[in-house]
Structure formats: C-alpha cells, structure tokens
C-alpha cells in the first residue's frame, strides 16, 4: 500500500482531467488493484476545510507516511516572492509544497506548469511561477538543483500540457510496487521510457516528412506539418504517436502541429507575433532542425528527398 | 436558540477548478451571509498581451482543463470575428461536435466524481437511501462511481479524433478546423456515442430510452416518470432526485434569482463572417437574461455586460464593460471582507445588476419565449424551478 497526496498550484486541473481518462489501469484500478491509497486529491477528495488541513499536517509531521506527493501546477511566488497570490488551506501554497516535498518519499511533478513553469511562466510571468525543480531549461526551480526526496530520487518530471494519463498511471504503479529505482531519468528528470523517443516516432505523416511534402494549409489530406505549419515532432521527446491520446489519435495524426509541449521551452518563442503554427526559417531553412541534424545535412537530405519524391506523395492520402 | 452569529471559514473547498475559500455567517443553523475567495492568480490576460493573435488558441483553452473546448471555441470565434472569416459548414459541425463531446464527458464526471460523493457523507446515514448510495457512489469503489468515471473518458475520444487529444487541443482555427476526418473517424465517433448511450445514459442514468425521457416537458411529467416504473425511480437520476428531496436539498441554495447565458453552438448556416452584435442570431442555444422576480426573459445584449470588480483584487474602477478591463492585480491581496477579498470578478448587467451564469442559468433561459423559432427551447427545468420555488440545490444538480 502506498499513500498518495495530490495538490494543485498554478494549475488548470487539466492533468487531473487527463488522469481521469485513464484505462488499464484506470484511476479506480490504481486504488482497487494496485494498492494506491489516495489521501486527498483536489477534484476527487471528500474532505473540505480543516479536514484537509489535518491530512496535510499529518503528512508533514510524519504521522501519516507520505509515499508519493504529486504536484500539478506551477509554484506561484508572486507577489515579491511571498506566494500570497496562490493560497491554500490558510497559507501560501508554496509553503505547503516545501514541507510536503521534504516529507515525501517520491515527488512527482505532473504537467508543464509543475515541471518547468509552463503557460503561467510565459513572459511576463505575472505570477512569478516556477516549476518544482526547473524553470524552463534552468535546473533549480522552487526546490533547488540539489533537492532529493527521502528516497534519494530528485523530482520525477512528467511533462506535457497536459500529461498523458498512461504516463502518470504507469509511473505511479512503478513507484507503488517498489520499482522506482529501475526508472531511468534523462537530463530533465523525465522517465526515459516515455521521453527518449520522439513525437515523430510513429506519426502517420512520416512518409511525407521523408519526401519533404508539406501540408501548406490546415485541413489538407496529405503532407507533413514540419515544413510550413511549425510542427515540432522531430525535435520533441514524447511518445504521443506510440501511446495514443484518448486511445485513438494524436495531434499530428489529426492534423495539428506538435507544439513541443513536453520540452521545457513550451510555449516556444513566448508566443511572439508570427511564431504560432508557422515554421520559423532563415533563408528557407528551418531554424530548428530535427534533433541532431545539422544545416548542411538537412539541405543535402531534403535535396535528395525532393529528387526522389514519388508522384503519389503530392496526392491526397488520408481520404474519406 | 442562540441569536449569535457564528463565522465559519472553510479553506479549501475542494472539487472546484482553482483554489477556493468560503466564509459563511451562520445564525440559528442558517447561513445568513457568505463570501467566496478565489485564491489563485495566473494573469492569462497579461500573458496574451502583445503576442501572436493565434496565441489565444494555445493559451486560453489552458485556462481550464475541464472546459477547454469552450475556451477554444471562443478563442477561434474571436479571431473569426476580428478577421471576418468564412468557415466551411463541416468545420462548424466539427467544432460543435468537439464542444458537445466535452459536455458529454462532464455529465458522469461531474455527477459521480464531484457531486454525488457528497451524498455518501456519513451525515446522511439516517436517510433510507444511504446504504444504496454508498454501494453505488462511494469514491473509487462504488459500482456506478467506477462505471461512470471510467465511461466519462469515452465521449472525448471523439474530441481526440478531431483534435488529437482531450484536454487541450487547439484544432479550431480562424476559418475552420485543422482536421479532415475520414470514414474511420466518423464511424468510430458514431459508435462511441451509441456505446455511451446504451451503457450509461439509458441503463444506468435514466433507466429508460432517451426517446422516452425526452417526452418529459414539465415537472409533473418528471414526477409521473419517476412513478411510472421502478427502473426510473431506481436509476441513478431517479435515486439522486429522491435522495436529494429526502436529505433536504430542495430546501436550500437560494440564489440571486437572476440569470444569464450567452448561448452557444454556432448554427452551421448562420455563423459566417460573425459579428459581435450578431452573436445571438448565430447560435443554436439562445442567449438570454432571465429575471425570476418578474418571470421575464430577454435576449442578452453584449453592450449591457458589466464586470463588477469592487470586491476583487484589481486596481480598477468598480464596474466596467469587459472590453474596458485592464487586469491590474493589486499586490497586497489581504482578505478584507468589507473591501476586496477575491481574484474572481462578478457577472453583471447594466440594467439587471448581478446575474448568475452556468448550467442552471442556461436551462432556465431555454424555457423562455424570447428566442427565434429555430433556436433550442426546453421548458422542463424552467417549470421545475418555478414549482420548487427559489431553492436551487436540487434543480442545479439536475442540470
Ligand atoms: S507531422 Fe510532425 S511529427 Fe508527423 S512526420 Fe511531420 S514533423 Fe514529424
Ligand atoms: S504532440 Fe507535441 S504538443 Fe501534442 S501532446 Fe505530444 S508533445 Fe505535446
């Protein structure tokens, strides 16, 4: 049995809503089949007011063993580092977060706001938001670069806006069944099992990517979204096209460019004018190239691809 | 009985989106005054300033993970309006499908996850319905809790087929949508709706067919439906209603008795090149203001919209049209119950004063005669509300 506490800071509840879409295991299965005891969860907990405070205090004092602390949402520091713009159970949320992270065996940052700051931390970051152990790409965040939970592990980052329910449930099961030690984390403390491959891995538009055939406008029934519409699939680490969303699809399959939401910079370019759903180029070459590919290599590759392109690639392929 | 007023602070109130605190004054066991404090400020309006116009499609849905489709629809609509866009008929239908799929998801998720778990609170253990309620609705382990929460994920698979994922897609864009569905998407979507209808709406929630349920037009029809068959009475809706009456939900929850809705769902033939003034005549679900005291309905005209900031932690004048908001948060946000005590602002109307919005408001507005004949009309909740007097608790949860 593992006790789990879940709180939300500068959050939208999207990770909770995503979590509730889980199947195999479902949220209920976690409780009934995998021995996870949910002490409290903002959208599901029975308790209110002082009863919630008591649960939190018992976790902090050690009277209740806190095995897993899940935090969703950014840590709000405004105004002027006090955190008063996000209060919870009678005090700034950030004070609870500090004490609970220090008491927990495992700390999980869930979603972009909790991992890197996410949308709230987009310039001008009005709420002075940070992630638990990162702010964008910079290690540190709220808890500091040196933080480790009682288990000895740093914050486990499950990014995404929101995170996919299976990324959450599988990590929770691994942790609750004593397998946290076998999780391999990357330099951003993301579980490699999900974040080593790319969003592009498994995308249905890969053939069009290979022949440099572009979807030039939304809704076209062919093409790849990289060349004109700003898809970040080749530069983004996520399993969105391996572990499908809501069991059925992914953004790029449906025709929406990947926004790179599992990477620390999301939303990219701080959403400056001209950067949304538009590939950024210098002299016709994309500024951000597929991971590990250099400019010379890219020009050679696309030259060869164009030359080899079969005629069918320009015809509709995802037809009615 | 004591005459003294007792003050109770509840922090946090759970199962609402965002951090909420409530203070109530209680006299002789009755709440005589209340203050709600929204305790989170992120400043989305400030983040969107000076950004790409399409940033709204990425940022605004992320204001709320529960109703992102509504925010996305509005963000796309705002750009359609600003740019005078034409949107293909099928794209309007795809947007509406997305919006409705999200609403369908909300029905079981709200009822089981957020609302009915309060009915298994041990304070109600003397109710004859209690034991059955625990069996069905106890969090995580209740039979219908588990069935309802799990099936709530199905309708949004339709959203994912159109937009790639739910929550937080940006598939609605000015001029249309990003997707171009195929036979697979359409057939699967249809089949998901059939599955949801058979396995939850009809057999667990209603205990009858949707067609039978839709014959209900008045409160009396509803009560007759309850009596008609034990299947109806013992369905989750039937039991929620009956237990609600037994534990007194129909006795409290008085609101302002004044309601507003903008209406929603663009009509596929009336939406193109949308304008601000023409909004109501483009939507299937009509807008409106309902004033319970005079029992009158009227169309909601945006020029009368006001946002009341008097009690909110912003350094801005008391009541303004939303177009004139600046979003200037004040940095010392102490809770001052005589002054400012919340981040949220209050919905108001230049003629009617403060108004309530939300599902009950929408249903009451559909009960009027102020709409066009092609717009949605439904009198059940309106009739229920009038017959049950001012109490809103049971009628609200019904919506
Ligand atoms: S659409 Fe995006 S993820 Fe798919 S192949 Fe093209 S670049 Fe890669
Ligand atoms: S496709 Fe890209 S933007 Fe969408 S969820 Fe996956 S990583 Fe995030």
PDB file of C-alpha atoms in Angstrom, chain B residues 228-399:
ATOM      1  CA  UNK B 228     -44.071   5.032 -13.866  1.00  0.00           C
ATOM      2  CA  UNK B 229     -41.530   2.290 -13.278  1.00  0.00           C
ATOM      3  CA  UNK B 230     -39.123   1.153 -10.558  1.00  0.00           C
ATOM      4  CA  UNK B 231     -36.476   1.277 -13.278  1.00  0.00           C
ATOM      5  CA  UNK B 232     -36.928   5.034 -13.493  1.00  0.00           C
ATOM      6  CA  UNK B 233     -37.148   5.561  -9.732  1.00  0.00           C
ATOM      7  CA  UNK B 234     -34.067   3.433  -9.085  1.00  0.00           C
ATOM      8  CA  UNK B 235     -31.956   4.766 -11.929  1.00  0.00           C
ATOM      9  CA  UNK B 236     -29.109   6.982 -10.751  1.00  0.00           C
ATOM     10  CA  UNK B 237     -31.042  10.081 -11.823  1.00  0.00           C
ATOM     11  CA  UNK B 238     -34.199   8.835 -10.090  1.00  0.00           C
ATOM     12  CA  UNK B 239     -32.340   7.977  -6.934  1.00  0.00           C
ATOM     13  CA  UNK B 240     -30.318  11.184  -6.920  1.00  0.00           C
ATOM     14  CA  UNK B 241     -33.530  13.176  -7.144  1.00  0.00           C
ATOM     15  CA  UNK B 242     -35.390  11.182  -4.486  1.00  0.00           C
ATOM     16  CA  UNK B 243     -32.478  11.102  -2.078  1.00  0.00           C
ATOM     17  CA  UNK B 244     -31.946  14.827  -2.722  1.00  0.00           C
ATOM     18  CA  UNK B 245     -35.507  15.531  -1.564  1.00  0.00           C
ATOM     19  CA  UNK B 246     -35.114  13.166   1.404  1.00  0.00           C
ATOM     20  CA  UNK B 247     -31.989  14.920   2.685  1.00  0.00           C
ATOM     21  CA  UNK B 248     -33.470  18.339   2.031  1.00  0.00           C
ATOM     22  CA  UNK B 249     -31.541  19.592  -0.974  1.00  0.00           C
ATOM     23  CA  UNK B 250     -34.754  21.196  -2.189  1.00  0.00           C
ATOM     24  CA  UNK B 251     -34.833  23.348   0.940  1.00  0.00           C
ATOM     25  CA  UNK B 252     -31.714  25.410   0.430  1.00  0.00           C
ATOM     26  CA  UNK B 253     -29.447  27.043  -2.075  1.00  0.00           C
ATOM     27  CA  UNK B 254     -31.255  30.282  -2.739  1.00  0.00           C
ATOM     28  CA  UNK B 255     -29.514  32.341  -5.391  1.00  0.00           C
ATOM     29  CA  UNK B 256     -29.975  35.770  -6.944  1.00  0.00           C
ATOM     30  CA  UNK B 257     -32.968  34.625  -8.974  1.00  0.00           C
ATOM     31  CA  UNK B 258     -31.460  36.422 -11.984  1.00  0.00           C
ATOM     32  CA  UNK B 259     -29.622  34.512 -14.673  1.00  0.00           C
ATOM     33  CA  UNK B 260     -27.610  34.998 -17.834  1.00  0.00           C
ATOM     34  CA  UNK B 261     -26.270  32.958 -20.722  1.00  0.00           C
ATOM     35  CA  UNK B 262     -24.516  33.933 -23.961  1.00  0.00           C
ATOM     36  CA  UNK B 263     -25.924  30.906 -25.678  1.00  0.00           C
ATOM     37  CA  UNK B 264     -23.647  28.601 -27.646  1.00  0.00           C
ATOM     38  CA  UNK B 265     -23.199  26.246 -30.607  1.00  0.00           C
ATOM     39  CA  UNK B 266     -22.898  28.301 -33.797  1.00  0.00           C
ATOM     40  CA  UNK B 267     -25.578  27.418 -36.350  1.00  0.00           C
ATOM     41  CA  UNK B 268     -23.979  25.896 -39.435  1.00  0.00           C
ATOM     42  CA  UNK B 269     -25.890  28.212 -41.806  1.00  0.00           C
ATOM     43  CA  UNK B 270     -25.863  31.425 -39.768  1.00  0.00           C
ATOM     44  CA  UNK B 271     -22.352  31.778 -38.411  1.00  0.00           C
ATOM     45  CA  UNK B 272     -20.283  33.081 -41.306  1.00  0.00           C
ATOM     46  CA  UNK B 273     -18.421  36.385 -41.011  1.00  0.00           C
ATOM     47  CA  UNK B 274     -19.551  36.627 -37.414  1.00  0.00           C
ATOM     48  CA  UNK B 275     -20.016  39.994 -35.727  1.00  0.00           C
ATOM     49  CA  UNK B 276     -20.213  40.974 -32.081  1.00  0.00           C
ATOM     50  CA  UNK B 277     -23.750  42.327 -32.424  1.00  0.00           C
ATOM     51  CA  UNK B 278     -24.952  39.329 -34.414  1.00  0.00           C
ATOM     52  CA  UNK B 279     -23.830  36.708 -31.908  1.00  0.00           C
ATOM     53  CA  UNK B 280     -27.238  35.706 -30.587  1.00  0.00           C
ATOM     54  CA  UNK B 281     -28.685  35.253 -34.054  1.00  0.00           C
ATOM     55  CA  UNK B 282     -25.855  32.829 -34.918  1.00  0.00           C
ATOM     56  CA  UNK B 283     -26.287  30.325 -32.073  1.00  0.00           C
ATOM     57  CA  UNK B 284     -28.487  27.247 -31.750  1.00  0.00           C
ATOM     58  CA  UNK B 285     -28.717  27.512 -27.961  1.00  0.00           C
ATOM     59  CA  UNK B 286     -30.155  31.004 -27.395  1.00  0.00           C
ATOM     60  CA  UNK B 287     -28.652  33.682 -25.210  1.00  0.00           C
ATOM     61  CA  UNK B 288     -30.766  35.384 -22.604  1.00  0.00           C
ATOM     62  CA  UNK B 289     -31.359  37.064 -19.294  1.00  0.00           C
ATOM     63  CA  UNK B 290     -33.996  35.544 -17.027  1.00  0.00           C
ATOM     64  CA  UNK B 291     -35.374  37.573 -14.147  1.00  0.00           C
ATOM     65  CA  UNK B 292     -37.199  35.304 -11.717  1.00  0.00           C
ATOM     66  CA  UNK B 293     -38.921  38.134  -9.774  1.00  0.00           C
ATOM     67  CA  UNK B 294     -40.814  39.352 -12.834  1.00  0.00           C
ATOM     68  CA  UNK B 295     -40.640  35.972 -14.596  1.00  0.00           C
ATOM     69  CA  UNK B 296     -39.360  37.562 -17.797  1.00  0.00           C
ATOM     70  CA  UNK B 297     -36.842  36.518 -20.445  1.00  0.00           C
ATOM     71  CA  UNK B 298     -34.940  38.721 -22.856  1.00  0.00           C
ATOM     72  CA  UNK B 299     -32.080  38.350 -25.302  1.00  0.00           C
ATOM     73  CA  UNK B 300     -28.638  39.119 -23.818  1.00  0.00           C
ATOM     74  CA  UNK B 301     -27.192  42.213 -25.487  1.00  0.00           C
ATOM     75  CA  UNK B 302     -23.420  42.416 -25.008  1.00  0.00           C
ATOM     76  CA  UNK B 303     -23.394  46.207 -24.645  1.00  0.00           C
ATOM     77  CA  UNK B 304     -25.096  45.767 -21.248  1.00  0.00           C
ATOM     78  CA  UNK B 305     -22.447  43.349 -19.946  1.00  0.00           C
ATOM     79  CA  UNK B 306     -20.578  44.543 -16.893  1.00  0.00           C
ATOM     80  CA  UNK B 307     -17.824  43.060 -14.809  1.00  0.00           C
ATOM     81  CA  UNK B 308     -18.003  44.100 -11.166  1.00  0.00           C
ATOM     82  CA  UNK B 309     -14.507  44.458  -9.719  1.00  0.00           C
ATOM     83  CA  UNK B 310     -15.465  46.182  -6.445  1.00  0.00           C
ATOM     84  CA  UNK B 311     -14.621  43.113  -4.336  1.00  0.00           C
ATOM     85  CA  UNK B 312     -11.784  41.846  -6.480  1.00  0.00           C
ATOM     86  CA  UNK B 313      -8.047  42.311  -6.062  1.00  0.00           C
ATOM     87  CA  UNK B 314      -7.587  44.608  -9.037  1.00  0.00           C
ATOM     88  CA  UNK B 315      -6.716  48.242  -9.101  1.00  0.00           C
ATOM     89  CA  UNK B 316      -9.557  49.173 -11.439  1.00  0.00           C
ATOM     90  CA  UNK B 317     -12.857  51.055 -11.233  1.00  0.00           C
ATOM     91  CA  UNK B 318     -15.843  49.200  -9.752  1.00  0.00           C
ATOM     92  CA  UNK B 319     -17.991  48.189 -12.702  1.00  0.00           C
ATOM     93  CA  UNK B 320     -16.959  48.229 -16.342  1.00  0.00           C
ATOM     94  CA  UNK B 321     -17.671  46.603 -19.681  1.00  0.00           C
ATOM     95  CA  UNK B 322     -15.203  43.699 -20.105  1.00  0.00           C
ATOM     96  CA  UNK B 323     -13.682  45.469 -23.137  1.00  0.00           C
ATOM     97  CA  UNK B 324     -12.524  48.184 -20.727  1.00  0.00           C
ATOM     98  CA  UNK B 325     -10.776  45.828 -18.298  1.00  0.00           C
ATOM     99  CA  UNK B 326      -7.042  46.226 -17.837  1.00  0.00           C
ATOM    100  CA  UNK B 327      -6.232  43.381 -15.401  1.00  0.00           C
ATOM    101  CA  UNK B 328      -4.126  45.306 -12.891  1.00  0.00           C
ATOM    102  CA  UNK B 329      -3.631  42.940  -9.960  1.00  0.00           C
ATOM    103  CA  UNK B 330      -3.011  44.685  -6.633  1.00  0.00           C
ATOM    104  CA  UNK B 331      -0.077  43.239  -4.832  1.00  0.00           C
ATOM    105  CA  UNK B 332      -1.363  43.277  -1.270  1.00  0.00           C
ATOM    106  CA  UNK B 333      -4.196  40.787  -1.520  1.00  0.00           C
ATOM    107  CA  UNK B 334      -5.313  40.604   2.114  1.00  0.00           C
ATOM    108  CA  UNK B 335      -8.809  39.281   2.611  1.00  0.00           C
ATOM    109  CA  UNK B 336     -10.841  42.326   3.572  1.00  0.00           C
ATOM    110  CA  UNK B 337     -14.470  41.324   3.753  1.00  0.00           C
ATOM    111  CA  UNK B 338     -15.606  44.944   3.801  1.00  0.00           C
ATOM    112  CA  UNK B 339     -13.420  45.649   0.785  1.00  0.00           C
ATOM    113  CA  UNK B 340     -11.642  43.309  -1.605  1.00  0.00           C
ATOM    114  CA  UNK B 341     -11.400  39.583  -0.942  1.00  0.00           C
ATOM    115  CA  UNK B 342     -11.130  37.575  -4.181  1.00  0.00           C
ATOM    116  CA  UNK B 343      -9.411  37.259  -7.574  1.00  0.00           C
ATOM    117  CA  UNK B 344     -12.667  36.495  -9.351  1.00  0.00           C
ATOM    118  CA  UNK B 345     -14.951  39.228 -10.622  1.00  0.00           C
ATOM    119  CA  UNK B 346     -18.746  39.265 -10.628  1.00  0.00           C
ATOM    120  CA  UNK B 347     -21.011  38.978 -13.675  1.00  0.00           C
ATOM    121  CA  UNK B 348     -23.351  41.939 -14.002  1.00  0.00           C
ATOM    122  CA  UNK B 349     -25.792  43.645 -16.372  1.00  0.00           C
ATOM    123  CA  UNK B 350     -26.186  47.405 -16.745  1.00  0.00           C
ATOM    124  CA  UNK B 351     -29.973  47.155 -16.152  1.00  0.00           C
ATOM    125  CA  UNK B 352     -30.404  43.949 -14.159  1.00  0.00           C
ATOM    126  CA  UNK B 353     -27.464  44.086 -11.758  1.00  0.00           C
ATOM    127  CA  UNK B 354     -25.682  40.910 -10.701  1.00  0.00           C
ATOM    128  CA  UNK B 355     -26.516  37.712 -12.538  1.00  0.00           C
ATOM    129  CA  UNK B 356     -25.837  34.009 -12.132  1.00  0.00           C
ATOM    130  CA  UNK B 357     -24.375  32.050 -15.048  1.00  0.00           C
ATOM    131  CA  UNK B 358     -23.847  28.312 -15.520  1.00  0.00           C
ATOM    132  CA  UNK B 359     -25.854  25.199 -16.343  1.00  0.00           C
ATOM    133  CA  UNK B 360     -28.967  26.160 -14.351  1.00  0.00           C
ATOM    134  CA  UNK B 361     -28.950  29.604 -15.986  1.00  0.00           C
ATOM    135  CA  UNK B 362     -28.721  28.081 -19.465  1.00  0.00           C
ATOM    136  CA  UNK B 363     -31.613  25.702 -18.838  1.00  0.00           C
ATOM    137  CA  UNK B 364     -33.811  28.462 -17.396  1.00  0.00           C
ATOM    138  CA  UNK B 365     -33.145  30.593 -20.445  1.00  0.00           C
ATOM    139  CA  UNK B 366     -34.223  27.780 -22.780  1.00  0.00           C
ATOM    140  CA  UNK B 367     -37.605  27.947 -21.039  1.00  0.00           C
ATOM    141  CA  UNK B 368     -38.437  31.426 -22.383  1.00  0.00           C
ATOM    142  CA  UNK B 369     -40.290  32.620 -25.460  1.00  0.00           C
ATOM    143  CA  UNK B 370     -37.712  35.219 -26.425  1.00  0.00           C
ATOM    144  CA  UNK B 371     -35.808  33.035 -28.868  1.00  0.00           C
ATOM    145  CA  UNK B 372     -36.110  32.570 -32.636  1.00  0.00           C
ATOM    146  CA  UNK B 373     -38.223  29.613 -33.659  1.00  0.00           C
ATOM    147  CA  UNK B 374     -35.174  27.712 -34.946  1.00  0.00           C
ATOM    148  CA  UNK B 375     -33.365  28.083 -31.630  1.00  0.00           C
ATOM    149  CA  UNK B 376     -33.433  25.495 -28.863  1.00  0.00           C
ATOM    150  CA  UNK B 377     -36.371  25.575 -26.459  1.00  0.00           C
ATOM    151  CA  UNK B 378     -36.848  23.288 -23.453  1.00  0.00           C
ATOM    152  CA  UNK B 379     -39.238  24.035 -20.618  1.00  0.00           C
ATOM    153  CA  UNK B 380     -38.505  21.269 -18.098  1.00  0.00           C
ATOM    154  CA  UNK B 381     -36.004  22.985 -15.820  1.00  0.00           C
ATOM    155  CA  UNK B 382     -37.828  26.318 -16.057  1.00  0.00           C
ATOM    156  CA  UNK B 383     -41.024  24.624 -14.887  1.00  0.00           C
ATOM    157  CA  UNK B 384     -39.159  22.705 -12.183  1.00  0.00           C
ATOM    158  CA  UNK B 385     -37.552  25.883 -10.884  1.00  0.00           C
ATOM    159  CA  UNK B 386     -40.844  27.734 -10.684  1.00  0.00           C
ATOM    160  CA  UNK B 387     -42.672  24.863  -8.971  1.00  0.00           C
ATOM    161  CA  UNK B 388     -39.887  24.314  -6.446  1.00  0.00           C
ATOM    162  CA  UNK B 389     -39.741  27.977  -5.506  1.00  0.00           C
ATOM    163  CA  UNK B 390     -36.401  29.607  -5.087  1.00  0.00           C
ATOM    164  CA  UNK B 391     -34.423  26.601  -3.939  1.00  0.00           C
ATOM    165  CA  UNK B 392     -31.656  25.777  -6.347  1.00  0.00           C
ATOM    166  CA  UNK B 393     -29.735  22.905  -4.851  1.00  0.00           C
ATOM    167  CA  UNK B 394     -31.676  20.036  -6.308  1.00  0.00           C
ATOM    168  CA  UNK B 395     -32.581  21.807  -9.566  1.00  0.00           C
ATOM    169  CA  UNK B 396     -28.967  22.859 -10.099  1.00  0.00           C
ATOM    170  CA  UNK B 397     -27.605  19.394  -9.629  1.00  0.00           C
ATOM    171  CA  UNK B 398     -30.282  18.146 -12.020  1.00  0.00           C
ATOM    172  CA  UNK B 399     -28.874  20.445 -14.722  1.00  0.00           C
TER     173      UNK B 399
END
